[in-house]
Amino acid sequence: MADIIKLLPDHVANQIAAGEVVQRPASVVKELLENAIDAQSSSIKLIVKDGGKSLIQVVDDGMGMSTTDARLSFERHATSKIKRAEDLFNLHTKGFRGEALASIAAIAHVEMQTRSEGEEVGTRLKIEGSEVVSQEVCVTPKGTSLSVKNLFFNIPARRNFLKSNQVELRHITDEFHRVALAHPNIMFHFYNNGSELFNLPKSTYRQRIVHIFGTRANAKLVPVEEETNVVKIQGFIHKPEFAKKSRGEQFFFINHRFIKSPYLHHAVVSAFEGLIKTDTYPGYFLYLEVDPSSIDINIHPTKTEVKFDDEHTLYAILKSTIKHSLGQFNIIPALDFEHDQNLDTPYTYKNKEAKQPQVTVDAGFNPFLDAPRKPSPATRGNISARKTQGEWESMYVGLDQPMGDNTSFSSVHLESDTITGSVFEGKVEVGHSVATTFQLRRKYIVASIKSGMVVIDQNRAHQRVLYEKLLKNATVKQSVSQQLLFPLTLSFTKSDRAILDEIRTNLTHIGFIFETLDDESLKITGVPILIPENEVGMVLDQLISDYRQEIIGESFSQADILSKTLARSLAVKTGEILDSDSQLALVNDLFACKESRISPFNRPIYIMLTEQDIEKKFI
Ligand code: ADP
Ligand code: MG
């Protein structure tokens, strides 16, 4: 048989390598910024247009390159950063593979201008799809400017795969944050379509965080500091009360390189144990310095994963350092999440005597009459507290025992004033026989129906109910907004503000009323009636981060995304106790929904067990 194996031509090999190194414009941004840092720049400018699709340019004032180096830098495996295999274990630079420029030049139109310190004139080089188009002498400041145009011009499939400009810009901003946070001693500018997004002077770590995340960030930070033989840790954690439901501001840097480490993340989270709710995450900015020979960053081409020699020790040190900081700065839980304010004994009732509560029965009450019906959980507030006040105060007096789970005035957050469609309309054949429900493990509501029983996931059911309601409000643009007595002033980072501006119209349709105060802050004067006032900040943060992370990527409209996220934020959670009225109301509301089987996030809401199913189990 004839020989059939051939070496791939360079430009093909480069294009293949590019697939690994460059997934989207943000990957180019990362590589170029890191090269500028490796070149010991003190000021770096990032300029992008159209989410990086038409232009990404990085201008630095670093060491620049000689004419020969400028040409060589685009060859694959050409690097000035390591010479021998051993150097891999003593890395002090970001780059070391010598792949980035070659890969980028294979799939874009690249222009480089560079001059090193000692030279009078510099070099201008143009490369398109790995082909050198021109090389000439030029007058240029010391340092390097590299511009990348028309990314993926020769790989249409890749180009079409890119998301909208805003989404790509968001990815770029994330990369920019990571690099800028790791290097506060370097000045950064970031321009998008001609307007300045960030202007970050040389500063300390804390100042850099505040410059990026806004003045509101400062008050959240608790310093962390520790130095051992193994690792030097510095940075900040967020105070526990600022823990968020979504992952967001969580940054690990090892030797000034952003990394992802689920293992170390776990160490941080476990230090917060007992101080934050289980489904929330603390924010942190942690800078670890270790001996470069004790880590291996070579395991992933985009290099956000790192292998440590001694992970266990690092875990233990990190955890105890953070615990120490939390303790030292007197960070005790500001909120007791399990604590139910309804159970606080009013001071004046302390000395009163207990009275037997009066039970009154409406003898004429017929549960099967049509109106008025049971309360609806479709709206959330603290109505249950209002409803029960009066009776419960007298009930509580004199009771020493703390209230158990099955108290009637439990932590129910269901409001009760709307009447919904007929019970179990068509969806589940139940007739009018649902009179009782019960809650199983604070997670499911079980109801008996004509043909057997349904087991309903309370969280998903409420999400569905809220989602349909919110979506309807958003589309008919007639949402009910509650005016705040005292307007809230909330501040956001510039990029968060950009997102809020993007979704502003729909926020208004849903019931948020706000004015812009300045670059960072908003004055909120009205919020959707469903949202308790003290949760507004959290709900908006959640909205922004969901929107940013495109968790709900498949959604067709903003209104839809907003309704889903809000529904998720506001729905009763697994673990919450529902009293029997609320259970029944939730069940009714659920089956009055247009689609009662599937949650807004496409999960089944209930299962049915027919009598036959049950009988089979007894055979
Ligand atoms: P790596 O960074 O892994 O070495 P790159 O392909 O990113 O590989 O860059 C190749 C080489 O080009 C670098 O090793 C460096 O010598 C040179 N280089 C790239 N960007 C710059 C820059 N902004 N300033 C000075 N030299 C640079
Ligand atoms: Mg590089």
XYZ file of C-alpha atoms and ligand atoms in Angstrom:
647
model
C 0.000 0.000 0.000
C 1.228 3.491 -0.843
C 2.103 5.901 1.967
C -0.820 8.090 2.773
C 0.238 10.066 5.852
C 1.266 13.659 5.202
C 2.205 16.533 7.437
C -0.442 19.212 7.418
C 0.596 22.515 5.894
C 1.221 25.186 8.537
C -1.804 27.312 7.785
C -4.081 24.309 8.158
C -2.420 23.268 11.408
C -2.786 26.832 12.654
C -6.452 26.911 11.806
C -7.010 23.701 13.704
C -5.089 25.008 16.701
C -7.117 28.208 16.491
C -10.250 26.201 17.132
C -8.918 25.385 20.581
C -7.436 28.732 21.471
C -10.051 31.050 19.998
C -13.669 30.224 20.722
C -15.011 33.732 20.529
C -13.834 37.360 20.523
C -13.331 37.220 24.284
C -10.623 34.562 23.843
C -8.678 36.933 21.591
C -9.053 39.688 24.166
C -7.672 37.420 26.854
C -4.633 36.398 24.795
C -3.798 39.936 23.731
C -4.193 41.389 27.197
C -1.995 38.653 28.630
C 0.690 39.277 26.027
C 0.645 42.955 26.925
C 1.064 42.104 30.594
C 3.887 39.679 29.863
C 5.575 42.533 27.984
C 5.702 44.448 31.303
C 3.401 47.224 30.216
C 2.283 49.866 32.657
C -0.708 51.017 30.653
C -2.960 48.921 28.423
C -5.801 50.005 26.176
C -8.491 47.668 24.923
C -10.634 48.834 22.022
C -13.477 46.761 20.614
C -16.183 47.297 18.040
C -19.372 45.319 17.554
C -18.733 42.910 20.376
C -15.260 42.273 18.992
C -16.624 40.909 15.737
C -15.255 43.716 13.616
C -12.387 44.952 15.768
C -10.358 43.992 18.812
C -7.332 46.123 19.440
C -4.895 46.081 22.337
C -2.340 48.859 22.666
C 0.410 48.556 25.247
C 3.496 50.484 26.302
C 5.523 47.384 27.030
C 8.858 46.149 25.732
C 7.817 45.829 22.090
C 9.551 43.579 19.574
C 12.418 43.743 17.134
C 11.582 43.351 13.442
C 12.646 39.715 13.440
C 10.710 38.926 16.596
C 7.639 40.654 15.214
C 7.710 38.336 12.243
C 8.534 35.267 14.333
C 5.844 35.906 16.916
C 3.233 34.662 14.429
C 4.887 31.293 13.958
C 3.411 28.418 15.844
C 5.281 27.414 19.014
C 7.288 30.616 18.784
C 7.672 32.071 22.238
C 10.174 34.127 24.160
C 8.798 32.889 27.446
C 10.150 29.401 27.871
C 13.213 27.741 26.421
C 13.319 24.332 28.027
C 10.756 21.873 29.301
C 11.858 22.623 32.868
C 10.809 26.236 32.425
C 7.246 25.011 32.396
C 7.563 24.446 36.110
C 8.817 27.900 36.823
C 6.401 30.094 34.954
C 6.228 33.753 35.728
C 4.387 34.716 32.561
C 0.822 34.227 31.355
C 1.746 32.835 27.989
C 4.133 30.009 27.265
C 2.671 27.991 24.439
C 3.540 30.358 21.621
C 0.250 29.491 19.990
C -1.960 32.509 20.410
C -0.710 34.880 17.755
C -0.287 32.107 15.187
C -3.828 30.927 15.855
C -5.377 34.375 15.745
C -3.539 35.269 12.538
C -4.906 32.097 10.943
C -8.522 33.162 11.300
C -8.546 36.966 11.144
C -7.029 40.070 9.599
C -4.238 41.102 11.932
C -2.166 44.235 11.985
C 0.725 44.719 14.385
C 2.762 47.814 15.080
C 5.599 47.417 17.475
C 8.812 49.117 18.592
C 11.230 48.103 21.270
C 13.008 50.502 23.574
C 16.357 50.684 21.832
C 15.086 51.168 18.282
C 14.210 54.421 16.573
C 11.617 53.066 14.230
C 9.271 50.170 14.544
C 7.685 47.507 12.391
C 4.245 47.298 10.854
C 3.081 43.859 9.839
C -0.154 42.748 8.218
C -1.220 39.130 8.172
C -4.477 37.713 6.832
C -5.331 34.063 7.280
C -1.689 33.166 8.074
C -0.415 35.016 4.962
C 1.918 37.940 5.443
C 0.381 40.701 3.345
C 2.878 43.412 4.113
C 5.766 44.283 6.354
C 7.196 47.775 6.579
C 9.064 50.205 8.741
C 6.911 52.649 10.669
C 7.055 55.380 13.257
C 5.265 54.238 16.358
C 5.469 54.716 20.126
C 7.378 52.199 22.185
C 5.274 49.137 22.805
C 2.917 47.086 20.727
C -0.443 47.673 19.127
C -2.209 44.654 17.776
C -5.498 44.863 15.986
C -7.629 41.920 15.000
C -10.336 42.514 12.431
C -13.004 40.298 10.947
C -12.541 37.377 13.265
C -13.401 33.994 11.685
C -13.619 35.641 8.237
C -12.516 32.335 6.701
C -14.587 30.053 8.939
C -18.189 31.117 8.261
C -19.590 28.369 10.464
C -17.711 29.796 13.436
C -18.701 33.330 12.600
C -22.359 32.439 12.392
C -22.106 30.690 15.696
C -21.242 33.933 17.494
C -23.933 35.450 19.679
C -25.274 38.994 19.509
C -22.865 41.901 19.929
C -24.103 42.542 23.456
C -23.536 38.970 24.507
C -20.062 38.874 23.004
C -19.288 42.193 24.674
C -20.337 40.692 27.964
C -17.907 37.825 27.549
C -15.196 40.314 26.672
C -16.035 42.377 29.742
C -15.767 39.265 31.905
C -12.279 38.563 30.566
C -11.350 42.198 31.021
C -12.509 42.099 34.644
C -10.399 39.041 35.345
C -7.247 40.515 33.888
C -7.775 43.970 35.366
C -8.517 42.563 38.827
C -5.345 40.506 38.746
C -3.174 43.516 37.889
C -4.169 46.618 39.804
C -0.679 48.024 39.290
C -1.370 48.405 35.577
C -3.573 51.146 34.168
C -6.370 49.961 31.918
C -8.710 51.656 29.475
C -11.529 49.894 27.734
C -13.501 51.401 24.861
C -16.486 49.905 23.112
C -17.745 51.410 19.850
C -15.960 54.639 20.680
C -17.253 55.108 24.193
C -15.241 54.517 27.330
C -16.476 51.642 29.473
C -13.658 51.528 32.008
C -10.884 53.857 32.986
C -8.868 52.143 35.683
C -5.898 53.993 37.130
C -3.048 52.185 38.830
C -4.317 51.349 42.307
C -4.578 48.870 45.144
C -6.597 45.665 45.002
C -9.457 47.210 46.932
C -9.550 50.317 44.763
C -9.487 48.207 41.621
C -12.469 46.186 42.823
C -14.377 49.367 43.613
C -13.446 50.950 40.280
C -14.810 47.939 38.471
C -17.825 47.030 40.558
C -18.887 50.459 41.711
C -18.827 52.304 45.008
C -21.456 49.987 46.450
C -18.870 47.229 46.337
C -16.653 48.821 48.966
C -18.949 48.278 51.907
C -19.286 44.596 51.070
C -15.602 43.774 51.356
C -13.926 42.047 54.263
C -10.149 41.777 53.971
C -8.449 38.387 53.997
C -4.770 37.956 54.709
C -2.500 35.050 55.568
C 1.016 33.990 54.857
C 2.358 30.473 55.315
C 5.198 28.445 53.837
C 2.852 27.012 51.278
C 0.811 29.975 50.185
C 0.320 33.685 50.607
C -3.316 34.678 50.567
C -4.669 38.181 50.274
C -7.845 39.716 48.991
C -11.420 40.125 50.057
C -14.565 38.233 50.713
C -18.064 39.638 50.641
C -19.874 39.955 53.937
C -22.292 37.054 54.308
C -25.394 39.198 53.908
C -24.362 39.985 50.344
C -24.355 36.355 49.281
C -26.184 35.933 46.007
C -28.355 33.252 44.579
C -26.263 33.075 41.478
C -22.591 32.719 40.975
C -21.068 35.972 39.924
C -18.380 37.869 41.702
C -16.141 34.964 42.535
C -12.531 35.270 41.597
C -9.495 33.182 42.372
C -6.127 34.309 41.175
C -3.085 32.127 41.491
C 0.133 34.010 40.881
C -1.876 36.779 39.198
C -3.631 34.401 36.876
C -7.411 33.985 37.027
C -8.317 30.378 37.654
C -11.402 28.289 38.212
C -11.239 25.753 40.962
C -14.365 24.022 42.197
C -12.266 22.521 44.969
C -11.036 25.829 46.368
C -14.473 27.341 45.813
C -15.782 24.640 48.086
C -13.242 25.629 50.732
C -14.532 29.192 50.682
C -18.174 28.213 50.711
C -17.651 25.843 53.598
C -16.027 28.625 55.627
C -19.297 30.506 55.254
C -21.322 27.553 56.486
C -24.087 28.597 58.802
C -23.731 32.241 57.836
C -25.471 32.133 54.483
C -28.481 30.351 53.068
C -27.797 27.046 51.423
C -28.719 28.135 47.932
C -26.623 31.286 47.958
C -22.976 31.873 47.196
C -20.550 34.278 48.797
C -18.593 36.687 46.619
C -14.817 36.707 46.852
C -11.668 38.116 45.309
C -8.812 35.944 46.490
C -5.230 36.335 45.411
C -3.080 33.316 46.127
C 0.635 33.233 45.621
C 2.400 29.897 45.560
C 5.756 28.644 44.395
C 5.344 28.287 40.597
C 6.937 24.854 40.760
C 4.113 23.611 42.976
C 1.444 24.100 40.326
C 0.816 22.888 36.806
C -1.184 25.163 34.570
C -0.526 23.180 31.475
C -3.644 21.073 31.573
C -6.000 23.203 29.513
C -5.334 25.336 26.453
C -7.336 28.231 27.766
C -5.578 27.820 31.059
C -8.174 28.531 33.670
C -7.621 25.208 35.382
C -4.655 24.500 37.551
C -3.283 21.397 39.249
C -1.806 21.815 42.697
C 0.804 19.643 44.365
C -0.884 19.753 47.699
C -4.522 20.611 47.285
C -5.561 19.405 50.707
C -3.262 21.708 52.609
C -4.300 24.633 50.450
C -7.951 23.820 51.103
C -7.447 23.735 54.850
C -5.439 26.939 54.962
C -7.899 28.795 52.782
C -10.889 27.674 54.786
C -9.414 28.606 58.126
C -8.105 31.938 56.843
C -11.551 32.912 55.697
C -13.173 31.758 58.895
C -10.657 33.837 60.741
C -11.488 36.942 58.691
C -15.194 36.423 59.178
C -14.640 36.148 62.909
C -12.130 38.936 63.225
C -14.334 41.427 61.510
C -17.242 40.440 63.646
C -19.240 39.112 60.824
C -22.093 37.460 62.555
C -25.194 36.703 60.609
C -27.099 39.933 60.246
C -30.171 37.982 59.312
C -31.345 34.759 60.772
C -32.834 33.208 57.723
C -34.815 30.563 59.495
C -36.181 33.063 61.904
C -39.809 33.903 61.415
C -40.713 37.395 62.442
C -44.289 36.327 62.945
C -43.115 34.402 65.943
C -41.632 37.333 67.785
C -43.630 38.027 70.893
C -44.657 41.630 71.035
C -43.254 43.152 74.183
C -46.583 44.169 75.645
C -47.934 40.648 75.444
C -45.238 39.149 77.573
C -47.127 39.285 80.815
C -50.602 38.556 79.611
C -52.362 35.329 80.322
C -53.006 32.664 77.803
C -56.542 32.303 76.566
C -58.055 29.406 74.810
C -58.502 30.480 71.201
C -62.093 30.691 70.034
C -63.006 28.563 67.105
C -65.945 29.791 65.112
C -67.549 27.668 62.487
C -69.607 28.975 59.636
C -72.332 26.382 59.568
C -73.655 27.537 56.236
C -70.337 27.250 54.483
C -70.413 25.007 51.446
C -66.970 24.374 49.986
C -68.445 23.320 46.663
C -70.207 26.549 45.948
C -68.562 28.561 43.229
C -67.636 31.854 44.843
C -65.840 33.275 46.630
C -63.005 30.836 46.478
C -59.908 30.034 48.340
C -57.026 32.437 48.554
C -54.510 32.393 45.807
C -50.785 32.140 46.256
C -50.273 33.901 42.971
C -49.121 36.954 44.717
C -46.547 36.998 47.360
C -46.311 39.197 50.336
C -46.698 38.984 54.033
C -50.427 38.852 54.019
C -50.507 35.727 56.096
C -49.100 37.730 58.936
C -51.802 40.329 58.539
C -54.461 37.685 58.237
C -53.566 35.890 61.390
C -52.774 38.836 63.528
C -55.201 39.208 66.342
C -55.896 35.562 66.886
C -52.331 34.420 67.023
C -51.167 37.054 69.422
C -53.468 35.756 72.079
C -52.635 32.195 71.176
C -48.975 32.778 71.617
C -49.099 34.298 75.033
C -47.863 32.069 77.784
C -46.498 29.413 75.521
C -42.968 28.552 76.454
C -42.377 25.977 73.795
C -40.921 27.256 70.595
C -43.315 26.771 67.779
C -42.937 23.559 65.869
C -43.260 23.165 62.158
C -46.947 22.667 62.140
C -48.013 25.950 63.630
C -50.731 27.647 61.727
C -48.814 30.870 61.493
C -45.805 29.429 59.786
C -43.513 31.129 57.352
C -46.046 31.361 54.639
C -45.577 34.032 52.099
C -48.696 33.621 50.148
C -51.105 36.367 49.601
C -54.728 35.680 49.255
C -56.965 38.015 47.417
C -57.563 36.911 43.896
C -59.995 34.431 42.559
C -58.742 32.123 39.937
C -60.328 29.933 37.325
C -62.235 26.832 38.125
C -60.590 24.078 40.061
C -58.495 21.706 37.989
C -59.931 22.885 34.747
C -59.874 19.956 32.417
C -56.219 19.137 33.069
C -56.592 16.658 35.840
C -59.868 14.874 36.218
C -60.745 15.669 39.760
C -64.224 16.983 39.886
C -64.753 18.956 43.033
C -63.286 16.475 45.360
C -60.125 18.228 46.449
C -60.866 19.390 49.910
C -57.650 18.524 51.589
C -54.043 18.617 50.713
C -51.006 17.983 52.759
C -47.408 18.911 52.514
C -44.754 16.268 52.221
C -41.252 16.991 53.457
C -41.783 20.727 52.955
C -41.363 20.081 49.287
C -44.426 18.488 47.758
C -48.107 19.062 48.045
C -50.162 15.932 47.889
C -53.812 16.084 46.897
C -56.272 13.352 46.330
C -58.174 13.451 43.078
C -60.934 11.396 41.554
C -58.657 8.881 39.907
C -56.021 8.704 42.619
C -53.590 11.342 43.782
C -51.256 14.067 42.543
C -47.905 14.942 44.034
C -46.964 18.508 43.198
C -43.554 20.119 43.481
C -44.416 23.294 45.368
C -41.537 25.358 44.072
C -42.081 24.499 40.429
C -45.822 24.920 40.743
C -45.465 28.389 42.166
C -42.900 29.290 39.520
C -45.441 28.365 36.854
C -48.212 30.372 38.482
C -46.038 33.455 38.914
C -44.520 33.107 35.479
C -47.854 33.131 33.687
C -49.036 36.048 35.727
C -45.879 38.078 35.168
C -45.769 37.293 31.504
C -49.346 38.378 31.110
C -48.609 41.616 32.925
C -45.584 42.193 30.760
C -47.385 41.595 27.502
C -50.546 43.526 28.250
C -48.302 46.181 29.785
C -50.657 46.677 32.634
C -48.710 45.431 35.531
C -49.550 46.415 39.008
C -46.813 48.441 40.495
C -46.613 49.381 44.133
C -45.363 52.859 44.849
C -42.606 52.833 47.398
C -43.141 55.202 50.278
C -39.425 55.779 50.470
C -37.785 55.406 47.088
C -34.834 53.062 47.071
C -31.510 54.208 45.749
C -29.484 51.330 44.406
C -26.144 51.548 42.707
C -24.869 49.268 40.003
C -21.681 48.792 38.076
C -21.498 50.293 34.628
C -21.937 46.973 32.953
C -24.892 46.109 35.177
C -26.388 49.474 34.340
C -25.956 48.717 30.656
C -27.974 45.545 31.116
C -30.694 47.355 33.038
C -30.893 49.929 30.257
C -31.163 47.139 27.733
C -34.141 45.587 29.484
C -35.621 48.797 30.820
C -38.760 48.820 28.701
C -39.686 45.379 29.810
C -38.837 46.093 33.412
C -41.312 48.926 33.232
C -43.951 46.677 31.752
C -43.452 44.294 34.620
C -43.868 47.059 37.172
C -40.458 48.529 37.976
C -40.488 52.296 37.971
C -37.141 53.980 38.224
C -35.192 57.086 37.390
C -31.554 57.379 36.540
C -29.658 59.365 39.148
C -26.141 59.210 37.780
C -23.750 56.819 36.090
C -24.095 54.284 38.839
C -27.296 54.754 40.742
C -30.974 54.359 40.120
C -33.817 55.702 42.145
C -36.514 53.069 42.351
C -39.938 54.464 43.050
C -42.164 51.543 42.175
C -41.793 47.783 42.102
C -44.030 44.947 40.924
C -46.614 44.214 43.560
C -45.245 40.703 43.957
C -41.868 41.794 45.220
C -41.328 42.536 48.892
C -39.483 45.808 49.236
C -36.493 44.376 51.035
C -35.883 41.926 48.220
C -35.787 44.451 45.396
C -32.007 44.755 45.298
C -31.545 41.024 45.377
C -34.146 40.405 42.702
C -32.563 42.955 40.382
C -29.092 41.520 40.973
C -30.464 38.118 40.141
C -32.113 39.424 37.000
C -28.913 41.020 35.837
C -26.792 38.010 36.460
C -29.260 35.638 34.800
C -29.471 37.897 31.861
C -25.702 38.082 31.690
C -25.199 34.385 31.937
C -27.960 33.650 29.427
C -29.134 30.891 31.717
C -32.315 30.983 29.800
C -30.690 31.185 26.395
C -33.546 29.552 24.546
C -36.101 32.177 25.423
C -37.510 34.164 22.591
C -38.194 37.429 24.309
C -36.920 39.660 27.055
C -40.322 39.701 28.713
C -40.135 35.943 28.817
C -36.663 35.907 30.358
C -37.643 38.489 32.947
C -40.800 36.672 33.893
C -38.938 33.407 34.284
C -36.214 34.865 36.429
C -38.605 36.802 38.580
C -40.809 33.773 38.984
C -37.820 31.800 40.119
C -36.710 34.478 42.576
C -40.124 34.876 44.087
C -41.572 31.387 44.134
C -41.952 29.558 47.421
C -38.940 27.407 47.943
C -38.445 23.828 48.802
C -38.227 23.789 52.574
C -40.873 26.431 53.141
C -43.857 25.404 55.138
C -47.238 26.106 53.591
C -50.395 26.143 55.615
C -53.363 24.259 54.273
C -55.059 27.308 52.752
C -51.972 28.207 50.850
C -51.499 24.644 49.684
C -54.992 24.464 48.351
C -54.741 27.872 46.762
C -51.507 26.947 45.054
C -53.044 23.778 43.700
C -56.030 25.703 42.366
C -53.872 28.361 40.784
C -51.626 25.798 39.220
C -54.442 24.020 37.487
C -55.863 27.308 36.307
C -52.629 27.910 34.403
C -52.452 27.571 30.645
C -49.773 24.940 31.046
C -49.803 23.274 34.397
C -47.605 20.304 33.696
C -44.252 21.910 33.011
C -42.379 24.578 34.927
C -41.049 27.665 33.112
C -37.688 25.900 33.145
C -39.136 22.819 31.490
C -39.285 20.551 34.483
C -42.272 18.417 35.348
C -44.443 20.024 38.019
C -46.467 17.102 39.266
C -46.851 13.377 39.019
C -50.105 11.475 39.168
C -50.666 8.175 40.825
C -53.874 6.505 39.771
C -55.723 4.065 41.915
C -54.496 1.268 39.658
C -50.902 2.415 40.124
C -51.387 2.212 43.829
C -53.167 -1.113 43.679
C -50.309 -2.572 41.671
C -47.948 -1.806 44.501
C -49.985 -3.999 46.783
C -49.758 -7.097 44.675
P 3.075 33.177 24.146
O 2.438 34.356 24.787
O 2.507 31.882 24.626
O 4.556 33.218 24.175
P 1.979 34.291 21.760
O 1.652 33.682 20.451
O 0.883 34.922 22.520
O 2.672 33.173 22.615
O 3.115 35.352 21.531
C 4.324 34.966 20.906
C 5.473 35.861 21.306
O 5.278 37.173 20.778
C 5.590 36.079 22.789
O 6.363 35.050 23.386
C 6.305 37.428 22.868
O 7.685 37.267 22.756
C 5.806 38.136 21.623
N 4.725 39.089 21.938
C 3.409 38.892 21.763
N 2.701 39.972 22.138
C 3.597 40.881 22.563
C 3.489 42.221 23.094
N 2.292 42.811 23.252
N 4.634 42.859 23.408
C 5.833 42.260 23.255
N 5.983 41.016 22.784
C 4.896 40.332 22.435
Mg 0.497 34.874 24.643
